[in-house]
mmCIF file of C-alpha atoms in Angstrom:
data_model
loop_
_atom_site.group_PDB
_atom_site.id
_atom_site.type_symbol
_atom_site.label_atom_id
_atom_site.label_comp_id
_atom_site.label_asym_id
_atom_site.label_seq_id
_atom_site.Cartn_x
_atom_site.Cartn_y
_atom_site.Cartn_z
ATOM 1 C CA MET A 1 0.000 0.000 0.000
ATOM 2 C CA LYS A 2 1.131 3.541 -0.783
ATOM 3 C CA TRP A 3 -0.399 5.361 2.193
ATOM 4 C CA ARG A 4 -1.894 4.557 5.603
ATOM 5 C CA VAL A 5 -4.939 6.600 6.636
ATOM 6 C CA LEU A 6 -6.669 6.726 10.008
ATOM 7 C CA VAL A 7 -10.469 6.872 9.695
ATOM 8 C CA SER A 8 -11.954 7.909 13.036
ATOM 9 C CA ALA A 9 -14.951 9.933 11.827
ATOM 10 C CA PRO A 10 -17.913 8.221 13.550
ATOM 11 C CA TYR A 11 -20.393 9.096 10.792
ATOM 12 C CA LEU A 12 -18.185 7.614 8.057
ATOM 13 C CA GLN A 13 -17.137 4.402 9.780
ATOM 14 C CA PRO A 14 -20.522 2.588 9.546
ATOM 15 C CA VAL A 15 -20.734 3.137 5.771
ATOM 16 C CA LEU A 16 -17.041 2.903 4.990
ATOM 17 C CA ASN A 17 -17.414 -0.122 2.695
ATOM 18 C CA GLN A 18 -19.456 1.990 0.266
ATOM 19 C CA TYR A 19 -16.422 4.201 -0.305
ATOM 20 C CA ARG A 20 -13.625 1.615 -0.144
ATOM 21 C CA PRO A 21 -13.148 1.596 -3.940
ATOM 22 C CA LEU A 22 -12.043 5.240 -3.686
ATOM 23 C CA PHE A 23 -9.335 4.251 -1.204
ATOM 24 C CA ASP A 24 -8.365 1.040 -2.979
ATOM 25 C CA GLY A 25 -7.869 2.939 -6.219
ATOM 26 C CA GLU A 26 -5.231 5.058 -4.504
ATOM 27 C CA GLU A 27 -3.560 2.122 -2.709
ATOM 28 C CA ILE A 28 -4.593 3.429 0.702
ATOM 29 C CA GLU A 29 -4.526 1.137 3.725
ATOM 30 C CA LEU A 30 -7.199 2.108 6.247
ATOM 31 C CA VAL A 31 -6.752 2.120 10.011
ATOM 32 C CA VAL A 32 -10.224 2.000 11.577
ATOM 33 C CA PRO A 33 -10.257 2.118 15.391
ATOM 34 C CA SER A 34 -13.282 1.493 17.561
ATOM 35 C CA ILE A 35 -14.896 4.798 18.475
ATOM 36 C CA GLN A 36 -18.115 6.064 20.012
ATOM 37 C CA GLU A 37 -17.892 9.841 19.657
ATOM 38 C CA ARG A 38 -14.255 10.980 19.506
ATOM 39 C CA LEU A 39 -10.713 9.936 20.358
ATOM 40 C CA GLU A 40 -8.877 11.684 23.165
ATOM 41 C CA GLU A 41 -5.182 12.544 23.089
ATOM 42 C CA GLU A 42 -4.015 9.367 24.852
ATOM 43 C CA GLU A 43 -6.087 7.218 22.487
ATOM 44 C CA LEU A 44 -4.668 8.923 19.404
ATOM 45 C CA LEU A 45 -0.998 8.771 20.346
ATOM 46 C CA PRO A 46 -0.441 5.054 19.545
ATOM 47 C CA LEU A 47 -2.505 5.336 16.349
ATOM 48 C CA VAL A 48 -0.767 8.228 14.609
ATOM 49 C CA ARG A 49 2.866 7.154 14.611
ATOM 50 C CA ASP A 50 2.760 5.600 11.156
ATOM 51 C CA ILE A 51 -0.104 7.275 9.296
ATOM 52 C CA ASP A 52 0.065 9.542 6.252
ATOM 53 C CA GLY A 53 -3.424 10.960 6.566
ATOM 54 C CA ALA A 54 -6.466 11.124 8.817
ATOM 55 C CA ILE A 55 -10.190 11.493 8.336
ATOM 56 C CA CYS A 56 -11.357 12.574 11.752
ATOM 57 C CA GLY A 57 -14.361 13.755 13.665
ATOM 58 C CA ASP A 58 -13.836 15.848 16.791
ATOM 59 C CA ASP A 59 -10.762 13.868 17.825
ATOM 60 C CA GLN A 60 -8.215 15.693 19.968
ATOM 61 C CA PHE A 61 -5.358 16.323 17.535
ATOM 62 C CA THR A 62 -3.313 18.238 20.092
ATOM 63 C CA SER A 63 0.233 19.530 19.637
ATOM 64 C CA ARG A 64 1.523 16.397 21.345
ATOM 65 C CA VAL A 65 -0.403 14.136 18.967
ATOM 66 C CA LEU A 66 0.727 16.029 15.883
ATOM 67 C CA GLN A 67 4.367 15.938 16.914
ATOM 68 C CA GLU A 68 4.089 12.203 17.424
ATOM 69 C CA ALA A 69 2.646 11.769 13.900
ATOM 70 C CA ARG A 70 5.915 12.163 12.030
ATOM 71 C CA LYS A 71 4.564 10.950 8.671
ATOM 72 C CA LEU A 72 1.243 12.793 8.824
ATOM 73 C CA LYS A 73 0.601 14.952 5.773
ATOM 74 C CA VAL A 74 -3.101 15.814 5.866
ATOM 75 C CA ILE A 75 -6.010 15.872 8.323
ATOM 76 C CA ALA A 76 -9.378 15.877 6.554
ATOM 77 C CA LYS A 77 -11.997 16.897 9.101
ATOM 78 C CA TRP A 78 -15.389 15.261 8.530
ATOM 79 C CA GLY A 79 -17.707 18.258 8.669
ATOM 80 C CA THR A 80 -17.035 21.869 9.499
ATOM 81 C CA GLY A 81 -15.595 22.517 12.975
ATOM 82 C CA THR A 82 -11.824 22.174 13.366
ATOM 83 C CA ASP A 83 -11.527 23.468 16.927
ATOM 84 C CA SER A 84 -10.289 20.090 18.202
ATOM 85 C CA ILE A 85 -7.198 20.330 15.958
ATOM 86 C CA ASP A 86 -4.158 22.383 16.992
ATOM 87 C CA LYS A 87 -3.957 24.239 13.683
ATOM 88 C CA GLU A 88 -0.955 26.343 14.690
ATOM 89 C CA THR A 89 1.149 23.245 15.332
ATOM 90 C CA ALA A 90 -0.185 21.648 12.152
ATOM 91 C CA ARG A 91 0.952 24.656 10.106
ATOM 92 C CA ALA A 92 4.366 24.603 11.735
ATOM 93 C CA LEU A 93 4.765 20.918 10.872
ATOM 94 C CA GLY A 94 3.479 21.322 7.321
ATOM 95 C CA ILE A 95 0.326 19.279 7.945
ATOM 96 C CA VAL A 96 -2.632 20.371 5.808
ATOM 97 C CA VAL A 97 -5.969 20.708 7.633
ATOM 98 C CA CYS A 98 -9.107 20.789 5.471
ATOM 99 C CA ASN A 99 -12.849 20.656 6.118
ATOM 100 C CA THR A 100 -16.250 21.104 4.429
ATOM 101 C CA PRO A 101 -17.730 24.479 5.423
ATOM 102 C CA GLY A 102 -21.484 24.962 5.219
ATOM 103 C CA ALA A 103 -22.299 21.297 4.673
ATOM 104 C CA PHE A 104 -24.952 21.096 7.402
ATOM 105 C CA THR A 105 -26.408 24.587 7.200
ATOM 106 C CA GLU A 106 -29.955 23.583 6.250
ATOM 107 C CA ALA A 107 -30.255 20.644 8.643
ATOM 108 C CA VAL A 108 -28.978 22.616 11.633
ATOM 109 C CA ALA A 109 -31.169 25.619 10.838
ATOM 110 C CA ASP A 110 -34.204 23.321 10.605
ATOM 111 C CA THR A 111 -33.314 21.936 14.040
ATOM 112 C CA VAL A 112 -33.140 25.420 15.550
ATOM 113 C CA LEU A 113 -36.590 26.302 14.207
ATOM 114 C CA GLY A 114 -37.903 22.985 15.468
ATOM 115 C CA TYR A 115 -36.752 23.836 18.984
ATOM 116 C CA ILE A 116 -38.193 27.353 18.774
ATOM 117 C CA LEU A 117 -41.597 26.007 17.705
ATOM 118 C CA THR A 118 -41.506 23.302 20.368
ATOM 119 C CA PHE A 119 -40.903 25.847 23.122
ATOM 120 C CA ALA A 120 -43.194 28.581 21.761
ATOM 121 C CA ARG A 121 -46.135 26.215 21.363
ATOM 122 C CA ARG A 122 -45.264 24.163 24.510
ATOM 123 C CA LEU A 123 -45.436 20.975 22.438
ATOM 124 C CA TYR A 124 -43.115 18.968 24.692
ATOM 125 C CA GLN A 125 -45.114 19.910 27.800
ATOM 126 C CA LEU A 126 -48.563 19.347 26.261
ATOM 127 C CA ASP A 127 -47.543 15.910 25.012
ATOM 128 C CA ARG A 128 -46.236 14.865 28.415
ATOM 129 C CA GLU A 129 -49.270 16.084 30.330
ATOM 130 C CA VAL A 130 -51.835 14.390 28.079
ATOM 131 C CA LYS A 131 -49.883 11.121 28.274
ATOM 132 C CA GLU A 132 -49.866 11.429 32.070
ATOM 133 C CA GLY A 133 -53.647 11.840 32.156
ATOM 134 C CA ARG A 134 -53.915 15.619 32.548
ATOM 135 C CA TRP A 135 -55.960 17.911 30.322
ATOM 136 C CA THR A 136 -54.353 21.247 31.214
ATOM 137 C CA LYS A 137 -54.385 24.198 28.828
ATOM 138 C CA GLN A 138 -50.995 25.843 28.444
ATOM 139 C CA ARG A 139 -50.167 29.421 27.546
ATOM 140 C CA SER A 140 -48.429 29.373 24.148
ATOM 141 C CA VAL A 141 -47.188 32.190 21.940
ATOM 142 C CA SER A 142 -47.023 32.570 18.181
ATOM 143 C CA LEU A 143 -43.650 33.239 16.614
ATOM 144 C CA ARG A 144 -44.982 36.494 15.215
ATOM 145 C CA GLU A 145 -45.195 37.706 18.825
ATOM 146 C CA SER A 146 -41.636 36.670 19.617
ATOM 147 C CA THR A 147 -38.103 38.007 19.269
ATOM 148 C CA LEU A 148 -35.216 35.793 18.192
ATOM 149 C CA GLY A 149 -31.604 36.656 18.926
ATOM 150 C CA VAL A 150 -29.010 34.957 16.725
ATOM 151 C CA ILE A 151 -25.433 34.990 17.994
ATOM 152 C CA GLY A 152 -23.168 34.145 15.077
ATOM 153 C CA VAL A 153 -24.675 35.257 11.770
ATOM 154 C CA GLY A 154 -22.617 33.067 9.447
ATOM 155 C CA ASN A 155 -23.966 30.383 7.102
ATOM 156 C CA ILE A 156 -26.096 28.650 9.738
ATOM 157 C CA GLY A 157 -27.078 31.855 11.502
ATOM 158 C CA ARG A 158 -28.316 33.366 8.242
ATOM 159 C CA ALA A 159 -30.290 30.227 7.424
ATOM 160 C CA VAL A 160 -31.942 30.515 10.858
ATOM 161 C CA VAL A 161 -32.709 34.184 10.161
ATOM 162 C CA ARG A 162 -34.382 33.310 6.849
ATOM 163 C CA ARG A 163 -36.597 30.716 8.496
ATOM 164 C CA ALA A 164 -37.508 32.977 11.408
ATOM 165 C CA ALA A 165 -38.379 35.813 9.037
ATOM 166 C CA ALA A 166 -40.840 33.540 7.240
ATOM 167 C CA PHE A 167 -42.660 33.125 10.585
ATOM 168 C CA GLY A 168 -42.763 36.872 11.130
ATOM 169 C CA MET A 169 -40.398 36.953 14.087
ATOM 170 C CA LYS A 170 -38.534 40.067 15.126
ATOM 171 C CA ILE A 171 -34.883 39.149 14.591
ATOM 172 C CA LEU A 172 -31.794 40.458 16.337
ATOM 173 C CA GLY A 173 -28.214 39.522 15.491
ATOM 174 C CA ASN A 174 -24.754 39.683 17.011
ATOM 175 C CA ASP A 175 -21.414 38.872 15.402
ATOM 176 C CA ILE A 176 -17.775 39.906 15.659
ATOM 177 C CA VAL A 177 -17.723 40.575 11.902
ATOM 178 C CA GLU A 178 -19.834 43.008 9.938
ATOM 179 C CA ILE A 179 -22.931 41.477 8.320
ATOM 180 C CA PRO A 180 -23.846 42.733 4.824
ATOM 181 C CA ALA A 181 -26.334 45.603 4.953
ATOM 182 C CA ASP A 182 -28.444 44.146 2.131
ATOM 183 C CA PHE A 183 -28.978 40.907 4.098
ATOM 184 C CA CYS A 184 -29.975 42.864 7.203
ATOM 185 C CA LYS A 185 -32.389 44.977 5.174
ATOM 186 C CA GLU A 186 -33.983 42.036 3.363
ATOM 187 C CA TYR A 187 -34.737 40.145 6.585
ATOM 188 C CA MET A 188 -35.177 43.182 8.856
ATOM 189 C CA LEU A 189 -32.273 41.918 10.951
ATOM 190 C CA LYS A 190 -31.146 44.374 13.611
ATOM 191 C CA MET A 191 -27.536 43.944 14.715
ATOM 192 C CA LEU A 192 -26.943 44.655 18.412
ATOM 193 C CA SER A 193 -24.340 44.146 21.083
ATOM 194 C CA LYS A 194 -24.478 40.766 22.787
ATOM 195 C CA ASP A 195 -25.830 42.254 26.010
ATOM 196 C CA GLU A 196 -28.598 44.153 24.223
ATOM 197 C CA LEU A 197 -29.579 41.058 22.274
ATOM 198 C CA LEU A 198 -29.772 38.940 25.414
ATOM 199 C CA LYS A 199 -31.975 41.483 27.177
ATOM 200 C CA GLU A 200 -34.494 41.712 24.334
ATOM 201 C CA SER A 201 -34.735 38.143 23.002
ATOM 202 C CA ASP A 202 -37.356 35.516 23.768
ATOM 203 C CA PHE A 203 -35.187 32.882 22.090
ATOM 204 C CA VAL A 204 -31.385 32.988 21.833
ATOM 205 C CA SER A 205 -29.811 30.742 19.202
ATOM 206 C CA LEU A 206 -26.045 30.133 19.164
ATOM 207 C CA SER A 207 -24.542 29.585 15.723
ATOM 208 C CA CYS A 208 -20.942 30.689 16.244
ATOM 209 C CA ASP A 209 -17.683 28.797 15.846
ATOM 210 C CA LEU A 210 -15.719 27.730 18.898
ATOM 211 C CA ASN A 211 -12.557 29.817 19.160
ATOM 212 C CA PRO A 212 -10.812 31.882 21.849
ATOM 213 C CA THR A 213 -13.393 34.681 21.452
ATOM 214 C CA SER A 214 -16.398 32.371 21.888
ATOM 215 C CA TYR A 215 -15.252 29.971 24.632
ATOM 216 C CA HIS A 216 -17.842 30.249 27.444
ATOM 217 C CA LEU A 217 -19.409 33.129 25.549
ATOM 218 C CA ILE A 218 -22.598 32.477 27.517
ATOM 219 C CA GLY A 219 -22.064 32.283 31.261
ATOM 220 C CA GLN A 220 -23.361 33.576 34.563
ATOM 221 C CA GLY A 221 -23.335 37.221 33.518
ATOM 222 C CA GLU A 222 -25.150 36.529 30.270
ATOM 223 C CA PHE A 223 -27.872 34.446 31.921
ATOM 224 C CA SER A 224 -28.507 37.279 34.376
ATOM 225 C CA LEU A 225 -29.351 39.526 31.412
ATOM 226 C CA MET A 226 -31.856 37.163 29.779
ATOM 227 C CA LYS A 227 -35.596 37.301 30.361
ATOM 228 C CA PRO A 228 -36.941 34.693 32.803
ATOM 229 C CA THR A 229 -39.279 33.674 29.957
ATOM 230 C CA ALA A 230 -36.442 33.244 27.418
ATOM 231 C CA TYR A 231 -34.986 30.028 26.004
ATOM 232 C CA LEU A 232 -31.402 29.241 24.997
ATOM 233 C CA ILE A 233 -30.708 27.032 21.958
ATOM 234 C CA ASN A 234 -27.190 25.732 21.356
ATOM 235 C CA THR A 235 -26.459 23.862 18.123
ATOM 236 C CA ALA A 236 -22.953 25.350 17.815
ATOM 237 C CA ARG A 237 -20.333 23.865 20.136
ATOM 238 C CA GLY A 238 -20.749 22.763 23.730
ATOM 239 C CA ALA A 239 -17.994 24.953 25.140
ATOM 240 C CA VAL A 240 -19.657 28.131 23.845
ATOM 241 C CA VAL A 241 -21.847 27.766 26.954
ATOM 242 C CA ASP A 242 -20.536 27.473 30.497
ATOM 243 C CA GLU A 243 -22.629 24.445 31.472
ATOM 244 C CA SER A 244 -22.245 24.922 35.222
ATOM 245 C CA SER A 245 -23.620 28.457 34.862
ATOM 246 C CA LEU A 246 -26.452 27.151 32.706
ATOM 247 C CA VAL A 247 -27.418 24.610 35.361
ATOM 248 C CA GLU A 248 -27.381 27.348 37.997
ATOM 249 C CA ALA A 249 -29.526 29.623 35.798
ATOM 250 C CA LEU A 250 -32.050 26.816 35.304
ATOM 251 C CA TRP A 251 -32.237 26.058 39.036
ATOM 252 C CA LYS A 252 -32.735 29.749 39.789
ATOM 253 C CA LYS A 253 -35.298 30.055 36.968
ATOM 254 C CA GLN A 254 -33.303 32.879 35.411
ATOM 255 C CA ILE A 255 -34.365 31.468 32.032
ATOM 256 C CA ALA A 256 -37.372 29.386 30.979
ATOM 257 C CA GLY A 257 -35.437 26.498 29.445
ATOM 258 C CA ALA A 258 -32.830 25.364 26.950
ATOM 259 C CA ALA A 259 -32.325 23.079 23.959
ATOM 260 C CA LEU A 260 -28.856 21.571 23.643
ATOM 261 C CA ASP A 261 -27.502 19.524 20.765
ATOM 262 C CA VAL A 262 -23.883 19.927 21.892
ATOM 263 C CA PHE A 263 -22.103 19.708 25.236
ATOM 264 C CA GLU A 264 -18.786 20.498 26.859
ATOM 265 C CA LYS A 265 -18.192 16.765 27.233
ATOM 266 C CA GLU A 266 -19.656 14.313 24.723
ATOM 267 C CA PRO A 267 -21.344 11.914 25.160
ATOM 268 C CA LEU A 268 -23.144 13.794 27.925
ATOM 269 C CA PRO A 269 -22.192 12.111 31.241
ATOM 270 C CA LEU A 270 -24.980 10.124 32.882
ATOM 271 C CA GLU A 271 -24.540 12.146 36.062
ATOM 272 C CA SER A 272 -25.015 15.492 34.286
ATOM 273 C CA PRO A 273 -27.620 17.619 36.123
ATOM 274 C CA LEU A 274 -28.908 18.757 32.722
ATOM 275 C CA ARG A 275 -30.720 15.427 32.488
ATOM 276 C CA GLN A 276 -32.931 16.380 35.438
ATOM 277 C CA PHE A 277 -34.749 19.347 33.910
ATOM 278 C CA GLN A 278 -38.063 18.807 32.117
ATOM 279 C CA ASN A 279 -37.678 22.198 30.428
ATOM 280 C CA VAL A 280 -34.348 21.210 28.830
ATOM 281 C CA LEU A 281 -34.363 19.346 25.519
ATOM 282 C CA LEU A 282 -31.260 17.248 24.849
ATOM 283 C CA ALA A 283 -29.905 15.655 21.672
ATOM 284 C CA PRO A 284 -26.718 13.643 20.934
ATOM 285 C CA HIS A 285 -24.977 16.161 18.602
ATOM 286 C CA ASN A 286 -27.473 15.219 15.915
ATOM 287 C CA ALA A 287 -28.545 18.542 14.377
ATOM 288 C CA ASN A 288 -26.473 17.813 11.276
ATOM 289 C CA SER A 289 -28.538 14.735 10.410
ATOM 290 C CA SER A 290 -29.283 14.709 6.667
ATOM 291 C CA PRO A 291 -28.642 11.758 4.328
ATOM 292 C CA ALA A 292 -27.832 14.012 1.382
ATOM 293 C CA ALA A 293 -25.498 16.222 3.423
ATOM 294 C CA TRP A 294 -23.756 13.231 4.992
ATOM 295 C CA ASP A 295 -23.106 11.602 1.617
ATOM 296 C CA TYR A 296 -21.720 14.874 0.283
ATOM 297 C CA VAL A 297 -19.402 15.241 3.270
ATOM 298 C CA HIS A 298 -18.272 11.598 3.013
ATOM 299 C CA ARG A 299 -17.266 12.068 -0.624
ATOM 300 C CA ASN A 300 -15.828 15.548 -0.223
ATOM 301 C CA THR A 301 -13.722 14.581 2.791
ATOM 302 C CA ILE A 302 -12.277 11.559 1.005
ATOM 303 C CA SER A 303 -11.652 13.647 -2.112
ATOM 304 C CA MET A 304 -9.792 16.340 -0.144
ATOM 305 C CA LEU A 305 -7.662 13.717 1.586
ATOM 306 C CA ILE A 306 -6.679 12.034 -1.678
ATOM 307 C CA LYS A 307 -5.994 15.363 -3.389
ATOM 308 C CA GLU A 308 -3.598 16.486 -0.651
ATOM 309 C CA LEU A 309 -1.812 13.111 -0.550
ATOM 310 C CA ARG A 310 -1.342 13.278 -4.316
ATOM 311 C CA ASN A 311 -0.067 16.863 -4.062
ATOM 312 C CA ARG A 312 2.472 15.871 -1.442
ATOM 313 C CA GLU A 313 3.606 12.902 -3.543
ATOM 314 C CA GLN A 314 4.028 15.126 -6.607
ATOM 315 C CA SER A 315 6.002 17.694 -4.605
ATOM 316 C CA SER A 316 8.323 14.957 -3.376
ATOM 317 C CA ARG A 317 8.915 13.750 -6.931
ATOM 318 C CA ASN A 318 9.694 17.281 -8.101
ATOM 319 C CA LEU A 319 12.252 17.705 -5.305
ATOM 320 C CA THR A 320 14.065 14.488 -6.270
ATOM 321 C CA ARG A 321 14.438 15.412 -9.939
#
């Protein structure tokens, strides 16, 4: 075999045989470890010593791991977020890091609107009460009466804005970069500071990347600004929210509830207090679920990996001439 490639992306592993001809055609030997959600640093260290490439999920490619991977040429991230990869060390070592931006925009935006509708119309609560034998009317609101705050108005954030606008919601936005004026005008999106957005919103949706500016972006101070009738929705990254502060805010009824698709530690530990709240909706990092999007990411990730391996091989040949 010409190259050895670690495949640790949990979405790709179950369907890997469908794509094996693409690897076989390039003489690629696959290393496929057992994995549930992601590989930690200590799990990666013995796996990377003799690999040329990696197709990973949210595995912890730390500086220590990358320095151990002396033959590693390319890391193809399955999906969008690359926050689990030490990109500075990768650049220093000449390791290419690539991903597929925007692949799950529509699926994630649909999920956000699903959570908003579920909370606004009290669907989760009505279902539970009828099943438990109660016939209690609940106070619901229409989306046209509600204000949505979107923190992170990138691809996913804008898709959420478009959907919310179709329901007649008042929409507020916050981002560290300037959002095009024509987009704001078309969807009547009002850009505010984070604090102003939190004070005014009935629903707060997080759609930002995880980076040094967004780590624990929502914590104790932010929850104290939110309405006691407001809901937090996080389909971004778990560490954007300080979970201990969220638990405290829920106990104190500083906010009305939350919907979480992502967590600081995944899978969510069984002892997590978040499991105790009936007004908290939990999902196993599943907002990206879409057969068409998954197939596209499978093929694109493999294609990027092969392209970079070929490029490196060609560069080596040119140097030896």
